[in-house]
Tab-separated table of C-alpha atoms and ligand atoms in Angstrom:
chain	number	residue	atom	x	y	z
A	1	MET	CA	96.367	98.000	73.024
A	2	LYS	CA	94.923	94.668	74.057
A	3	THR	CA	91.220	95.473	75.859
A	4	PHE	CA	90.524	92.626	78.261
A	5	PHE	CA	86.024	93.191	78.296
A	6	ASN	CA	83.923	91.949	80.571
A	7	ASP	CA	81.137	90.987	78.027
A	8	GLN	CA	79.030	90.456	81.817
A	9	HIS	CA	78.775	93.413	83.450
A	10	PRO	CA	75.404	93.959	82.581
A	11	LEU	CA	74.437	91.131	85.425
A	12	HIS	CA	75.265	94.274	87.587
A	13	HIS	CA	72.879	96.123	87.794
A	14	GLY	CA	72.321	98.220	90.501
A	15	ARG	CA	69.059	99.852	90.891
A	16	HIS	CA	69.390	102.240	94.237
A	17	GLU	CA	71.739	102.966	96.985
A	18	MET	CA	71.191	104.941	99.834
A	19	PHE	CA	72.572	108.469	100.169
A	20	ARG	CA	71.325	110.999	103.520
A	21	GLY	CA	68.380	109.144	104.677
A	22	LYS	CA	66.962	108.362	101.170
A	23	LEU	CA	67.310	105.135	97.703
A	24	VAL	CA	68.576	107.351	95.111
A	25	PRO	CA	69.346	105.474	91.700
A	26	CYS	CA	72.978	105.214	91.324
A	27	VAL	CA	75.488	106.141	89.670
A	28	GLU	CA	77.594	102.879	89.124
A	29	VAL	CA	75.470	101.908	86.211
A	30	PRO	CA	76.156	99.736	83.207
A	31	SER	CA	75.825	102.170	80.085
A	32	ARG	CA	79.343	103.433	81.632
A	33	ALA	CA	81.013	100.675	80.261
A	34	ASP	CA	79.657	100.352	77.491
A	35	PHE	CA	80.375	104.154	76.320
A	36	VAL	CA	83.929	103.177	77.013
A	37	LEU	CA	84.076	100.061	74.926
A	38	GLN	CA	82.031	101.988	71.985
A	39	GLU	CA	84.608	104.673	71.877
A	40	LEU	CA	88.014	101.727	72.090
A	41	ARG	CA	85.931	101.020	68.856
A	42	ALA	CA	85.339	104.067	66.978
A	43	ARG	CA	88.791	104.530	67.485
A	44	GLY	CA	90.926	102.381	67.037
A	45	LEU	CA	92.839	101.274	70.237
A	46	GLY	CA	93.439	97.069	69.006
A	47	GLU	CA	91.705	93.687	69.811
A	48	VAL	CA	88.720	93.383	71.758
A	49	ALA	CA	88.414	90.067	73.542
A	50	SER	CA	86.924	88.783	76.140
A	51	ALA	CA	88.401	86.470	78.826
A	52	PRO	CA	88.652	82.387	79.696
A	53	GLU	CA	86.373	82.625	82.683
A	54	VAL	CA	88.917	81.257	85.411
A	55	ASP	CA	88.604	79.260	88.309
A	56	LEU	CA	89.037	81.059	91.885
A	57	ALA	CA	92.264	80.694	92.874
A	58	PRO	CA	93.723	84.137	91.692
A	59	ILE	CA	90.217	85.513	93.507
A	60	GLU	CA	91.377	84.152	96.553
A	61	ARG	CA	95.094	85.203	96.173
A	62	VAL	CA	93.494	87.943	97.214
A	63	HIS	CA	89.833	87.857	98.891
A	64	ALA	CA	88.851	85.526	102.218
A	65	ARG	CA	87.677	82.964	101.091
A	66	ARG	CA	84.529	83.205	103.347
A	67	TYR	CA	83.885	86.507	101.775
A	68	ILE	CA	83.939	84.865	98.780
A	69	ASP	CA	81.645	81.731	99.944
A	70	PHE	CA	78.947	85.104	100.712
A	71	LEU	CA	79.434	87.276	97.770
A	72	SER	CA	78.845	84.125	95.677
A	73	THR	CA	75.388	83.143	97.902
A	74	ALA	CA	74.124	86.706	98.571
A	75	TRP	CA	71.485	86.523	96.193
A	76	ASN	CA	69.948	83.678	96.694
A	77	GLU	CA	69.768	84.699	100.557
A	78	TRP	CA	68.667	88.056	100.116
A	79	VAL	CA	65.812	86.331	97.986
A	80	ALA	CA	65.437	83.561	100.343
A	81	LEU	CA	64.794	85.774	103.411
A	82	ASP	CA	61.691	87.281	100.940
A	83	PRO	CA	60.190	86.121	98.030
A	84	ALA	CA	59.458	89.944	97.553
A	85	ASN	CA	63.385	90.866	97.811
A	86	ALA	CA	64.116	89.736	94.556
A	87	GLU	CA	62.522	92.876	93.312
A	88	LEU	CA	64.392	95.112	95.657
A	89	ASP	CA	68.715	95.340	95.654
A	90	ALA	CA	70.761	94.298	98.884
A	91	LEU	CA	71.515	96.493	100.486
A	92	PRO	CA	73.056	96.668	104.699
A	93	SER	CA	71.839	97.928	107.507
A	94	TYR	CA	74.114	96.788	110.128
A	95	TRP	CA	78.020	96.873	110.771
A	96	PRO	CA	80.533	95.370	113.511
A	97	ILE	CA	82.088	98.539	114.703
A	98	ARG	CA	84.954	98.474	116.828
A	99	THR	CA	83.752	96.730	120.288
A	100	PHE	CA	81.850	94.512	118.049
A	101	ARG	CA	83.281	90.663	117.198
A	102	SER	CA	83.569	90.182	113.620
A	103	ASP	CA	85.927	86.332	114.088
A	104	VAL	CA	81.903	84.714	114.614
A	105	LEU	CA	80.047	84.253	111.147
A	106	PRO	CA	76.531	84.794	111.978
A	107	ALA	CA	74.181	82.812	110.415
A	108	SER	CA	71.551	85.957	109.919
A	109	PHE	CA	72.167	87.059	106.029
A	110	PRO	CA	71.790	91.102	106.980
A	111	ALA	CA	73.906	90.732	109.788
A	112	ARG	CA	76.728	88.884	107.856
A	113	MET	CA	75.612	91.073	105.013
A	114	GLY	CA	76.890	94.124	107.137
A	115	LEU	CA	80.125	91.992	108.563
A	116	PHE	CA	81.622	92.099	104.374
A	117	SER	CA	81.010	95.408	104.078
A	118	TYR	CA	81.708	99.420	104.592
A	119	ASP	CA	78.937	100.992	102.758
A	120	ALA	CA	74.945	100.977	101.936
A	121	GLY	CA	75.615	102.845	98.906
A	122	SER	CA	76.754	99.692	97.091
A	123	PRO	CA	73.830	97.668	96.270
A	124	ILE	CA	73.952	93.403	95.893
A	125	THR	CA	72.063	92.317	92.464
A	126	SER	CA	70.940	89.021	91.062
A	127	GLY	CA	73.789	89.499	89.219
A	128	THR	CA	76.507	91.329	90.751
A	129	TRP	CA	78.793	87.708	91.771
A	130	PRO	CA	79.088	86.332	87.769
A	131	ALA	CA	79.889	89.770	86.751
A	132	ALA	CA	82.257	90.509	88.919
A	133	ARG	CA	83.911	87.494	89.185
A	134	GLN	CA	84.066	87.789	85.051
A	135	GLY	CA	85.796	90.869	85.548
A	136	ALA	CA	88.356	89.355	87.900
A	137	ALA	CA	88.946	86.986	85.016
A	138	CYS	CA	89.891	89.985	82.541
A	139	ALA	CA	92.496	91.302	85.319
A	140	VAL	CA	93.841	87.995	84.894
A	141	GLY	CA	93.608	87.829	81.000
A	142	ALA	CA	95.501	91.703	81.124
A	143	ALA	CA	98.188	90.096	83.705
A	144	ASP	CA	98.280	87.253	81.659
A	145	HIS	CA	98.776	89.012	79.287
A	146	LEU	CA	101.599	91.145	79.589
A	147	LEU	CA	103.274	87.911	81.519
A	148	GLN	CA	103.469	87.014	78.009
A	149	GLY	CA	106.027	89.704	76.704
A	150	GLY	CA	103.102	92.314	75.846
A	151	ARG	CA	103.701	96.294	76.370
A	152	SER	CA	100.114	97.158	77.912
A	153	ALA	CA	96.683	95.704	77.872
A	154	PHE	CA	93.791	97.461	79.378
A	155	VAL	CA	90.390	95.795	81.464
A	156	LEU	CA	87.417	96.915	81.077
A	157	THR	CA	84.689	96.310	83.377
A	158	ARG	CA	82.090	97.244	85.922
A	159	PRO	CA	81.814	96.748	89.100
A	160	PRO	CA	84.527	99.311	89.621
A	161	GLY	CA	87.709	96.618	92.393
A	162	HIS	CA	89.738	99.702	94.333
A	163	HIS	CA	87.451	99.921	96.993
A	164	ALA	CA	87.405	96.513	97.877
A	165	GLY	CA	89.276	94.935	100.791
A	166	HIS	CA	90.529	91.264	101.620
A	167	ASP	CA	86.849	90.945	102.464
A	168	PHE	CA	84.789	93.642	102.115
A	169	PHE	CA	83.332	95.458	99.102
A	170	GLY	CA	81.935	99.170	99.403
A	171	GLY	CA	82.185	101.638	97.293
A	172	TYR	CA	80.747	100.095	94.371
A	173	CYS	CA	82.971	97.346	94.866
A	174	PHE	CA	82.850	93.825	95.050
A	175	VAL	CA	86.191	92.100	94.250
A	176	ASN	CA	89.418	94.349	93.510
A	177	ASN	CA	90.559	93.708	90.143
A	178	ALA	CA	93.641	95.405	90.308
A	179	ALA	CA	94.803	93.279	93.483
A	180	VAL	CA	94.173	90.154	91.946
A	181	ALA	CA	95.522	91.720	88.694
A	182	ALA	CA	98.810	92.602	90.894
A	183	GLN	CA	98.812	89.128	92.654
A	184	ARG	CA	98.753	87.390	89.814
A	185	LEU	CA	101.573	89.472	88.206
A	186	ARG	CA	103.780	88.930	90.984
A	187	ASP	CA	102.901	84.694	90.859
A	188	GLY	CA	104.153	85.634	87.205
A	189	GLY	CA	107.754	85.718	88.533
A	190	VAL	CA	107.382	90.147	88.253
A	191	ALA	CA	109.614	89.795	91.122
A	192	ARG	CA	108.393	94.116	92.161
A	193	VAL	CA	104.791	95.709	90.919
A	194	ALA	CA	103.180	99.399	91.442
A	195	VAL	CA	100.232	100.013	92.006
A	196	LEU	CA	99.153	103.383	91.193
A	197	ASP	CA	95.310	104.980	91.250
A	198	ILE	CA	94.212	107.911	89.715
A	199	ASP	CA	90.663	107.444	90.444
A	200	TYR	CA	89.119	110.504	92.181
A	201	HIS	CA	88.439	108.086	95.844
A	202	HIS	CA	91.300	106.710	97.365
A	203	GLY	CA	91.484	102.845	96.933
A	204	ASN	CA	91.785	102.184	100.304
A	205	GLY	CA	90.641	98.572	99.339
A	206	THR	CA	94.376	98.019	97.435
A	207	GLN	CA	96.320	99.772	99.861
A	208	ALA	CA	94.819	97.605	103.014
A	209	ILE	CA	95.356	94.619	100.730
A	210	PHE	CA	99.126	95.398	100.223
A	211	TYR	CA	100.118	97.295	103.001
A	212	GLU	CA	102.368	95.421	105.330
A	213	ARG	CA	104.041	94.076	101.728
A	214	GLY	CA	107.602	95.682	100.719
A	215	ASP	CA	106.911	93.730	97.282
A	216	VAL	CA	103.780	95.513	96.058
A	217	PHE	CA	103.742	99.315	96.034
A	218	PHE	CA	100.772	101.179	96.057
A	219	ALA	CA	100.414	105.477	95.165
A	220	SER	CA	97.895	106.953	94.883
A	221	VAL	CA	96.465	110.390	93.893
A	222	HIS	CA	92.560	111.243	95.755
A	223	GLY	CA	90.029	114.015	96.672
A	224	ASP	CA	91.238	114.746	100.336
A	225	PRO	CA	89.518	112.113	103.106
A	226	HIS	CA	88.666	114.843	105.370
A	227	THR	CA	85.591	115.599	103.044
A	228	GLU	CA	85.701	112.855	100.401
A	229	TYR	CA	84.705	109.470	101.054
A	230	PRO	CA	85.713	107.119	101.503
A	231	TYR	CA	86.886	108.909	104.383
A	232	TYR	CA	88.262	106.978	106.973
A	233	LEU	CA	91.832	105.644	104.847
A	234	GLY	CA	94.343	107.991	102.284
A	235	TYR	CA	95.594	109.957	104.788
A	236	ALA	CA	98.921	110.756	103.425
A	237	ASP	CA	101.050	109.972	106.746
A	238	GLU	CA	99.260	106.140	105.390
A	239	ARG	CA	103.442	104.761	104.282
A	240	GLY	CA	103.215	101.058	104.841
A	241	ALA	CA	103.884	99.215	108.211
A	242	GLY	CA	106.222	96.307	108.554
A	243	ALA	CA	108.363	94.903	105.520
A	244	GLY	CA	105.518	97.567	103.168
A	245	GLU	CA	106.761	100.578	105.248
A	246	GLY	CA	107.933	102.929	102.859
A	247	CYS	CA	105.641	101.606	100.360
A	248	ASN	CA	102.412	103.062	100.582
A	249	LEU	CA	102.124	106.498	98.711
A	250	ASN	CA	99.157	108.890	98.788
A	251	LEU	CA	99.345	112.133	98.113
A	252	PRO	CA	95.534	113.896	98.917
A	253	LEU	CA	93.989	117.059	97.047
A	254	PRO	CA	91.712	119.372	98.368
A	255	ARG	CA	87.953	119.773	96.150
A	256	GLY	CA	88.948	122.002	93.638
A	257	THR	CA	92.168	120.556	92.025
A	258	GLY	CA	93.071	121.617	88.599
A	259	VAL	CA	94.913	119.439	85.836
A	260	ALA	CA	98.199	121.724	87.198
A	261	ARG	CA	98.046	120.937	90.407
A	262	TRP	CA	97.094	117.134	89.364
A	263	ARG	CA	99.880	116.184	87.279
A	264	GLU	CA	102.486	117.396	89.866
A	265	ALA	CA	100.994	114.801	92.189
A	266	MET	CA	101.049	111.922	89.933
A	267	ALA	CA	105.052	113.149	89.081
A	268	ILE	CA	105.672	112.717	92.498
A	269	ALA	CA	103.755	109.638	92.282
A	270	LEU	CA	105.589	107.895	88.965
A	271	GLN	CA	108.716	109.333	91.014
A	272	ALA	CA	108.468	107.229	94.045
A	273	ILE	CA	107.011	104.036	91.749
A	274	ALA	CA	110.231	104.502	89.770
A	275	ARG	CA	113.128	104.887	92.569
A	276	PHE	CA	110.769	101.852	94.615
A	277	GLY	CA	112.005	99.801	90.965
A	278	ALA	CA	108.786	98.661	90.170
A	279	ASP	CA	109.186	95.521	87.073
A	280	ALA	CA	105.235	96.285	86.072
A	281	LEU	CA	102.366	99.205	86.543
A	282	VAL	CA	98.826	98.515	86.898
A	283	VAL	CA	97.006	102.040	86.954
A	284	SER	CA	93.275	101.968	88.286
A	285	LEU	CA	91.639	104.392	85.918
A	286	GLY	CA	89.148	106.107	86.929
A	287	VAL	CA	87.946	109.043	85.428
A	288	ASP	CA	85.552	111.096	87.919
A	289	THR	CA	88.557	113.114	88.123
A	290	PHE	CA	86.504	115.203	85.756
A	291	ALA	CA	85.118	118.592	86.169
A	292	GLY	CA	81.781	117.049	85.173
A	293	ASP	CA	81.712	114.206	87.561
A	294	PRO	CA	78.605	114.543	89.518
A	295	ILE	CA	79.959	112.768	92.638
A	296	ALA	CA	83.365	114.332	92.503
A	297	GLY	CA	85.655	117.229	92.857
A	298	PHE	CA	88.814	117.939	90.953
A	299	THR	CA	88.302	119.925	87.754
A	300	LEU	CA	90.314	117.704	84.724
A	301	GLN	CA	88.922	118.720	81.088
A	302	SER	CA	88.010	116.187	78.578
A	303	SER	CA	91.620	117.004	77.154
A	304	ASP	CA	94.214	116.497	79.889
A	305	TYR	CA	92.848	113.160	79.835
A	306	LEU	CA	95.798	112.814	76.955
A	307	GLN	CA	98.805	114.486	78.745
A	308	VAL	CA	98.209	112.221	81.694
A	309	GLY	CA	97.981	109.490	79.064
A	310	ASP	CA	101.369	110.697	77.665
A	311	ASP	CA	102.629	110.760	80.948
A	312	LEU	CA	102.092	107.208	81.958
A	313	GLY	CA	103.266	106.610	78.845
A	314	ALA	CA	107.310	108.165	79.509
A	315	THR	CA	107.581	105.384	82.488
A	316	ARG	CA	108.331	102.733	79.870
A	317	LEU	CA	106.967	99.869	82.517
A	318	PRO	CA	104.887	97.262	81.000
A	319	THR	CA	101.519	99.019	81.657
A	320	MET	CA	97.693	97.687	82.323
A	321	PHE	CA	94.919	100.011	83.061
A	322	VAL	CA	92.098	98.490	84.771
A	323	PHE	CA	88.438	100.628	84.672
A	324	GLU	CA	87.218	102.199	87.781
A	325	GLY	CA	84.996	104.826	88.662
A	326	GLY	CA	84.176	107.886	86.101
A	327	TYR	CA	80.292	108.764	86.396
A	328	ALA	CA	80.086	111.739	83.861
A	329	VAL	CA	78.066	108.989	80.943
A	330	ALA	CA	78.405	110.969	78.454
A	331	GLU	CA	81.895	112.060	78.627
A	332	VAL	CA	83.528	107.950	80.354
A	333	GLY	CA	84.321	106.704	76.555
A	334	VAL	CA	86.592	109.951	75.978
A	335	ASN	CA	88.045	110.679	78.934
A	336	THR	CA	89.247	106.901	79.385
A	337	VAL	CA	90.321	106.730	75.476
A	338	ASN	CA	91.881	109.782	75.532
A	339	VAL	CA	94.448	108.494	78.632
A	340	LEU	CA	95.237	105.207	76.191
A	341	GLU	CA	95.165	106.781	73.231
A	342	ALA	CA	98.121	108.668	74.690
A	343	PHE	CA	100.118	106.352	76.402
A	344	LYS	CA	99.944	104.199	73.089
A	345	GLN	CA	101.178	107.648	71.188
A	346	ARG	CA	103.839	107.609	73.715
A	347	ALA	CA	105.198	104.142	74.629
A	348	GLY	CA	104.923	102.340	71.590
B	1	LIG	C1	84.813	103.238	91.773
B	1	LIG	C2	84.239	104.485	92.744
B	1	LIG	O1	84.778	105.843	91.924
B	1	LIG	N1	83.782	104.298	93.938
B	1	LIG	C3	83.099	105.466	94.994
B	1	LIG	C4	82.146	105.763	95.495
B	1	LIG	C5	81.410	106.625	96.245
B	1	LIG	N2	80.322	106.571	97.323
B	1	LIG	C6	80.027	107.461	97.777
B	1	LIG	C7	79.308	109.077	97.045
B	1	LIG	C8	78.079	108.842	97.451
B	1	LIG	C9	77.580	109.864	96.220
B	1	LIG	N3	76.193	108.941	95.895
B	1	LIG	C10	74.324	109.604	95.538
B	1	LIG	C11	74.269	110.297	94.637
B	1	LIG	C12	73.473	111.257	94.684
B	1	LIG	N4	72.991	112.382	93.800
B	2	LIG	ZN1	85.846	106.929	92.194
């Protein structure tokens, strides 16, 4: 399996996130990706390549121009507010909910920061944009690998992407790598693409991007949003709209769910993807379903990820994996590579 590694990822290095009234150390840290890379190499999973830098066109297929403009200038604008800000992460303080306007782009940078975000847990740092942009380049590289006949690929990048929407960041995500890849596959001639999201948290950004589309199926197994982040999306009654009616499947599960029930849910998602008639599969691979994850609530064990990879390999679809969450840093490499290695063994 060919890995597209984002070697720019350490440029994104948040210091703090807002959590229940306090600034606390970020859980989404650079060492996450380094542990996965180390494990990939130790187990000889295959070639590790970096992606050629791409222009913004494939990102603009998914994200709004004014949002990309915001991301690419955000750090400089943050420091321009006050030179002392160079030592602080940028976090939003104001949000335009419901009866506020979102068509007006305020001149104030803090106002724009709120316009383009939905939480205060996703700091922008000096290197957030170059890291996120290069992550999208890796997603494009992996999609192109499938378009050229490759059977599988892995995008090893951070920051993650599945919470980022058409014009907003949140949930540690800025550019939606899985969505960029799915759209790239469509633009390259793949008629029907499925995105399967198995991160602990619902992939609200990916769902929203494709919600009214009949050409990209979105399925997600995740913690029940009644109690779990991102709270405001990911319920079972969200089934797609317009041309996308029936092309969205949410399988929320309660905190404490173990591997048996979790695998049953993934099997239901895979059946729906087969019925849809997908020609290629993008897996948003978060391993924050692990029992030891510090911010999640399922109880999968490291060995269970071998079974997950085997289940995915049985679909026989050209498949690309995109790294999302997983915050038990010491185990994140083993858990991720267990999925990939078992997939490879099953799929050949
Ligand atoms: C990609 C992904 O997995 N995003 C998850 C975003 C979850 N954000 C909300 C969780 C807040 C917990 N962080 C505070 C940790 C204090 N111990
Ligand atoms: Zn997650």
